[in-house]
Amino acid sequence: MHLHKYEKIWLVFGTVCLIAFLSIVGVNAFAHDHTPAGGIETIDPEKVRETAPFNEPGVKKLDDDTYQAAIVASAFAYDGGQTLTVPVGKEIIFKVTSTDVVHSFTIDNTNVNMMVVPGQVTTKSYTFKEPGKYLIICNEYCGTGHHFMYTEIEVTE
């Protein structure tokens, strides 16, 4: 089989571009720690309120540098206890699950964006660098009251 000179050039050019593109995407994904959220841990959606840590939703201190926020998403609300308050510069492990339909858990101006699926516990770790109030919203349409599904997390010094 004989390939014309221009065919060889285009084949080499296409292969080099493909390798360069995949290398750039791969390096950026690992360099910026872009990894899929959790979802390996499962939970019975009927017994979420009876299962730890969701039986007492809210923020708990695990050690000096780590906190855990257990949050339950349900029709048009996030239940994270009274107030979600976390310290700046500490690792926050968000554990989120749903009792009814698929929701989203997105913290505005951060890279925290998780799908919350009934029967699964989604986990994401994040460290806030700036104090302030951060809006938590649902980006997955979950019903007629979807636009009311938001809350805030306060990051303090």
PDB file of C-alpha atoms in Angstrom:
ATOM      1  CA  MET A   1       0.000   0.000   0.000  1.00  0.00           C
ATOM      2  CA  HIS A   2       1.480   3.287  -1.082  1.00  0.00           C
ATOM      3  CA  LEU A   3       0.649   6.536   0.746  1.00  0.00           C
ATOM      4  CA  HIS A   4       1.064   9.852  -0.949  1.00  0.00           C
ATOM      5  CA  LYS A   5       3.484  12.335   0.642  1.00  0.00           C
ATOM      6  CA  TYR A   6       0.654  14.676   1.706  1.00  0.00           C
ATOM      7  CA  GLU A   7      -1.310  11.803   3.253  1.00  0.00           C
ATOM      8  CA  LYS A   8       1.722  10.889   5.357  1.00  0.00           C
ATOM      9  CA  ILE A   9       2.108  14.523   6.468  1.00  0.00           C
ATOM     10  CA  TRP A  10      -1.559  14.749   7.520  1.00  0.00           C
ATOM     11  CA  LEU A  11      -1.408  11.396   9.326  1.00  0.00           C
ATOM     12  CA  VAL A  12       1.666  12.479  11.288  1.00  0.00           C
ATOM     13  CA  PHE A  13       0.158  15.919  11.988  1.00  0.00           C
ATOM     14  CA  GLY A  14      -3.127  14.390  13.227  1.00  0.00           C
ATOM     15  CA  THR A  15      -1.350  11.856  15.425  1.00  0.00           C
ATOM     16  CA  VAL A  16       0.939  14.504  16.965  1.00  0.00           C
ATOM     17  CA  CYS A  17      -2.055  16.799  17.642  1.00  0.00           C
ATOM     18  CA  LEU A  18      -3.985  13.948  19.269  1.00  0.00           C
ATOM     19  CA  ILE A  19      -1.055  13.012  21.519  1.00  0.00           C
ATOM     20  CA  ALA A  20      -0.455  16.668  22.432  1.00  0.00           C
ATOM     21  CA  PHE A  21      -4.145  17.247  23.237  1.00  0.00           C
ATOM     22  CA  LEU A  22      -4.470  14.140  25.424  1.00  0.00           C
ATOM     23  CA  SER A  23      -1.193  14.948  27.195  1.00  0.00           C
ATOM     24  CA  ILE A  24      -2.290  18.515  27.972  1.00  0.00           C
ATOM     25  CA  VAL A  25      -5.675  17.389  29.302  1.00  0.00           C
ATOM     26  CA  GLY A  26      -4.097  14.614  31.387  1.00  0.00           C
ATOM     27  CA  VAL A  27      -1.361  16.784  32.875  1.00  0.00           C
ATOM     28  CA  ASN A  28      -3.809  19.578  33.727  1.00  0.00           C
ATOM     29  CA  ALA A  29      -6.255  17.150  35.339  1.00  0.00           C
ATOM     30  CA  PHE A  30      -3.586  15.683  37.618  1.00  0.00           C
ATOM     31  CA  ALA A  31      -1.733  18.948  38.249  1.00  0.00           C
ATOM     32  CA  HIS A  32      -4.916  20.719  39.374  1.00  0.00           C
ATOM     33  CA  ASP A  33      -6.188  17.690  41.308  1.00  0.00           C
ATOM     34  CA  HIS A  34      -9.308  17.274  39.168  1.00  0.00           C
ATOM     35  CA  THR A  35     -10.774  14.002  40.321  1.00  0.00           C
ATOM     36  CA  PRO A  36     -14.280  12.643  40.258  1.00  0.00           C
ATOM     37  CA  ALA A  37     -16.299  13.034  43.437  1.00  0.00           C
ATOM     38  CA  GLY A  38     -17.037  10.044  45.636  1.00  0.00           C
ATOM     39  CA  GLY A  39     -20.057   7.842  45.272  1.00  0.00           C
ATOM     40  CA  ILE A  40     -18.555   4.496  46.184  1.00  0.00           C
ATOM     41  CA  GLU A  41     -20.168   4.512  49.634  1.00  0.00           C
ATOM     42  CA  THR A  42     -23.830   3.493  49.577  1.00  0.00           C
ATOM     43  CA  ILE A  43     -26.713   4.139  51.954  1.00  0.00           C
ATOM     44  CA  ASP A  44     -30.356   3.103  52.155  1.00  0.00           C
ATOM     45  CA  PRO A  45     -32.359   6.222  51.144  1.00  0.00           C
ATOM     46  CA  GLU A  46     -35.195   5.100  53.434  1.00  0.00           C
ATOM     47  CA  LYS A  47     -32.877   5.063  56.486  1.00  0.00           C
ATOM     48  CA  VAL A  48     -30.738   8.168  55.896  1.00  0.00           C
ATOM     49  CA  ARG A  49     -31.983   9.877  59.062  1.00  0.00           C
ATOM     50  CA  GLU A  50     -31.063   6.784  61.111  1.00  0.00           C
ATOM     51  CA  THR A  51     -27.573   6.299  59.643  1.00  0.00           C
ATOM     52  CA  ALA A  52     -24.450   8.072  60.926  1.00  0.00           C
ATOM     53  CA  PRO A  53     -23.313  10.750  60.177  1.00  0.00           C
ATOM     54  CA  PHE A  54     -26.641  11.855  58.670  1.00  0.00           C
ATOM     55  CA  ASN A  55     -28.612  11.140  61.859  1.00  0.00           C
ATOM     56  CA  GLU A  56     -26.955  14.309  63.226  1.00  0.00           C
ATOM     57  CA  PRO A  57     -26.331  16.540  60.195  1.00  0.00           C
ATOM     58  CA  GLY A  58     -23.992  19.484  60.543  1.00  0.00           C
ATOM     59  CA  VAL A  59     -20.320  20.292  61.021  1.00  0.00           C
ATOM     60  CA  LYS A  60     -18.193  18.201  63.364  1.00  0.00           C
ATOM     61  CA  LYS A  61     -14.522  18.593  64.239  1.00  0.00           C
ATOM     62  CA  LEU A  62     -12.560  15.412  63.462  1.00  0.00           C
ATOM     63  CA  ASP A  63      -9.136  16.689  64.525  1.00  0.00           C
ATOM     64  CA  ASP A  64      -7.240  19.995  64.751  1.00  0.00           C
ATOM     65  CA  ASP A  65      -7.073  20.483  60.966  1.00  0.00           C
ATOM     66  CA  THR A  66     -10.086  18.519  59.688  1.00  0.00           C
ATOM     67  CA  TYR A  67     -13.838  19.012  59.893  1.00  0.00           C
ATOM     68  CA  GLN A  68     -16.697  16.967  58.465  1.00  0.00           C
ATOM     69  CA  ALA A  69     -19.931  18.463  57.164  1.00  0.00           C
ATOM     70  CA  ALA A  70     -22.754  15.912  56.897  1.00  0.00           C
ATOM     71  CA  ILE A  71     -25.566  17.265  54.722  1.00  0.00           C
ATOM     72  CA  VAL A  72     -28.831  15.686  53.562  1.00  0.00           C
ATOM     73  CA  ALA A  73     -30.390  16.976  50.341  1.00  0.00           C
ATOM     74  CA  SER A  74     -34.123  16.536  49.984  1.00  0.00           C
ATOM     75  CA  ALA A  75     -36.954  18.188  48.104  1.00  0.00           C
ATOM     76  CA  PHE A  76     -35.993  21.868  47.945  1.00  0.00           C
ATOM     77  CA  ALA A  77     -33.697  22.014  50.993  1.00  0.00           C
ATOM     78  CA  TYR A  78     -30.298  21.087  52.360  1.00  0.00           C
ATOM     79  CA  ASP A  79     -30.294  19.857  55.951  1.00  0.00           C
ATOM     80  CA  GLY A  80     -26.939  20.561  57.518  1.00  0.00           C
ATOM     81  CA  GLY A  81     -28.116  21.365  61.006  1.00  0.00           C
ATOM     82  CA  GLN A  82     -28.737  24.889  62.257  1.00  0.00           C
ATOM     83  CA  THR A  83     -25.835  26.819  60.729  1.00  0.00           C
ATOM     84  CA  LEU A  84     -22.973  25.638  58.552  1.00  0.00           C
ATOM     85  CA  THR A  85     -19.943  27.423  60.000  1.00  0.00           C
ATOM     86  CA  VAL A  86     -16.397  26.279  59.256  1.00  0.00           C
ATOM     87  CA  PRO A  87     -12.948  27.795  59.873  1.00  0.00           C
ATOM     88  CA  VAL A  88     -10.785  29.188  57.090  1.00  0.00           C
ATOM     89  CA  GLY A  89      -7.665  27.193  56.190  1.00  0.00           C
ATOM     90  CA  LYS A  90      -8.928  23.866  57.540  1.00  0.00           C
ATOM     91  CA  GLU A  91      -9.834  20.819  55.476  1.00  0.00           C
ATOM     92  CA  ILE A  92     -13.598  20.337  55.261  1.00  0.00           C
ATOM     93  CA  ILE A  93     -14.847  16.910  54.213  1.00  0.00           C
ATOM     94  CA  PHE A  94     -18.337  17.257  52.749  1.00  0.00           C
ATOM     95  CA  LYS A  95     -20.461  14.094  52.954  1.00  0.00           C
ATOM     96  CA  VAL A  96     -23.741  14.575  51.125  1.00  0.00           C
ATOM     97  CA  THR A  97     -26.619  12.238  50.312  1.00  0.00           C
ATOM     98  CA  SER A  98     -30.201  12.523  49.079  1.00  0.00           C
ATOM     99  CA  THR A  99     -33.428  11.043  50.371  1.00  0.00           C
ATOM    100  CA  ASP A 100     -35.588  11.482  47.277  1.00  0.00           C
ATOM    101  CA  VAL A 101     -34.267  12.504  43.827  1.00  0.00           C
ATOM    102  CA  VAL A 102     -30.986  13.467  42.193  1.00  0.00           C
ATOM    103  CA  HIS A 103     -29.697  16.834  43.385  1.00  0.00           C
ATOM    104  CA  SER A 104     -26.515  18.817  42.959  1.00  0.00           C
ATOM    105  CA  PHE A 105     -24.303  20.299  45.675  1.00  0.00           C
ATOM    106  CA  THR A 106     -22.407  23.296  44.334  1.00  0.00           C
ATOM    107  CA  ILE A 107     -20.555  25.853  46.446  1.00  0.00           C
ATOM    108  CA  ASP A 108     -20.343  29.102  44.517  1.00  0.00           C
ATOM    109  CA  ASN A 109     -16.822  30.424  43.721  1.00  0.00           C
ATOM    110  CA  THR A 110     -15.149  27.097  44.577  1.00  0.00           C
ATOM    111  CA  ASN A 111     -14.468  23.869  42.698  1.00  0.00           C
ATOM    112  CA  VAL A 112     -16.966  21.949  44.853  1.00  0.00           C
ATOM    113  CA  ASN A 113     -19.626  20.594  42.485  1.00  0.00           C
ATOM    114  CA  MET A 114     -21.099  17.172  43.222  1.00  0.00           C
ATOM    115  CA  MET A 115     -24.011  15.090  42.034  1.00  0.00           C
ATOM    116  CA  VAL A 116     -26.078  13.902  44.993  1.00  0.00           C
ATOM    117  CA  VAL A 117     -27.761  10.610  44.179  1.00  0.00           C
ATOM    118  CA  PRO A 118     -30.220   8.724  46.416  1.00  0.00           C
ATOM    119  CA  GLY A 119     -28.529   5.602  47.751  1.00  0.00           C
ATOM    120  CA  GLN A 120     -25.017   7.026  47.472  1.00  0.00           C
ATOM    121  CA  VAL A 121     -22.838   9.116  49.781  1.00  0.00           C
ATOM    122  CA  THR A 122     -20.899  11.698  47.801  1.00  0.00           C
ATOM    123  CA  THR A 123     -17.691  12.928  49.423  1.00  0.00           C
ATOM    124  CA  LYS A 124     -15.524  15.913  48.545  1.00  0.00           C
ATOM    125  CA  SER A 125     -12.731  17.564  50.496  1.00  0.00           C
ATOM    126  CA  TYR A 126     -12.141  21.305  50.267  1.00  0.00           C
ATOM    127  CA  THR A 127     -10.130  23.958  52.119  1.00  0.00           C
ATOM    128  CA  PHE A 128     -11.517  27.494  52.096  1.00  0.00           C
ATOM    129  CA  LYS A 129      -8.780  30.099  51.633  1.00  0.00           C
ATOM    130  CA  GLU A 130     -10.908  33.216  52.246  1.00  0.00           C
ATOM    131  CA  PRO A 131     -13.410  33.911  55.035  1.00  0.00           C
ATOM    132  CA  GLY A 132     -16.941  34.945  54.118  1.00  0.00           C
ATOM    133  CA  LYS A 133     -20.333  33.528  53.214  1.00  0.00           C
ATOM    134  CA  TYR A 134     -20.517  31.051  50.359  1.00  0.00           C
ATOM    135  CA  LEU A 135     -23.756  30.170  48.594  1.00  0.00           C
ATOM    136  CA  ILE A 136     -24.631  26.489  48.216  1.00  0.00           C
ATOM    137  CA  ILE A 137     -27.003  25.790  45.341  1.00  0.00           C
ATOM    138  CA  CYS A 138     -28.587  22.871  43.527  1.00  0.00           C
ATOM    139  CA  ASN A 139     -27.797  22.800  39.794  1.00  0.00           C
ATOM    140  CA  GLU A 140     -29.914  19.735  39.082  1.00  0.00           C
ATOM    141  CA  TYR A 141     -33.604  20.401  38.446  1.00  0.00           C
ATOM    142  CA  CYS A 142     -35.400  18.533  41.244  1.00  0.00           C
ATOM    143  CA  GLY A 143     -38.986  19.755  40.993  1.00  0.00           C
ATOM    144  CA  THR A 144     -41.198  22.835  41.072  1.00  0.00           C
ATOM    145  CA  GLY A 145     -39.532  24.312  44.168  1.00  0.00           C
ATOM    146  CA  HIS A 146     -36.006  23.834  42.788  1.00  0.00           C
ATOM    147  CA  HIS A 147     -35.271  27.583  42.803  1.00  0.00           C
ATOM    148  CA  PHE A 148     -35.742  27.609  46.598  1.00  0.00           C
ATOM    149  CA  MET A 149     -33.025  24.975  47.136  1.00  0.00           C
ATOM    150  CA  TYR A 150     -30.056  26.882  48.500  1.00  0.00           C
ATOM    151  CA  THR A 151     -28.260  27.550  51.759  1.00  0.00           C
ATOM    152  CA  GLU A 152     -25.089  29.261  52.922  1.00  0.00           C
ATOM    153  CA  ILE A 153     -21.879  28.184  54.552  1.00  0.00           C
ATOM    154  CA  GLU A 154     -20.054  30.729  56.677  1.00  0.00           C
ATOM    155  CA  VAL A 155     -16.269  30.561  56.708  1.00  0.00           C
ATOM    156  CA  THR A 156     -14.762  32.293  59.747  1.00  0.00           C
ATOM    157  CA  GLU A 157     -11.250  33.244  60.852  1.00  0.00           C
TER     158      GLU A 157
END
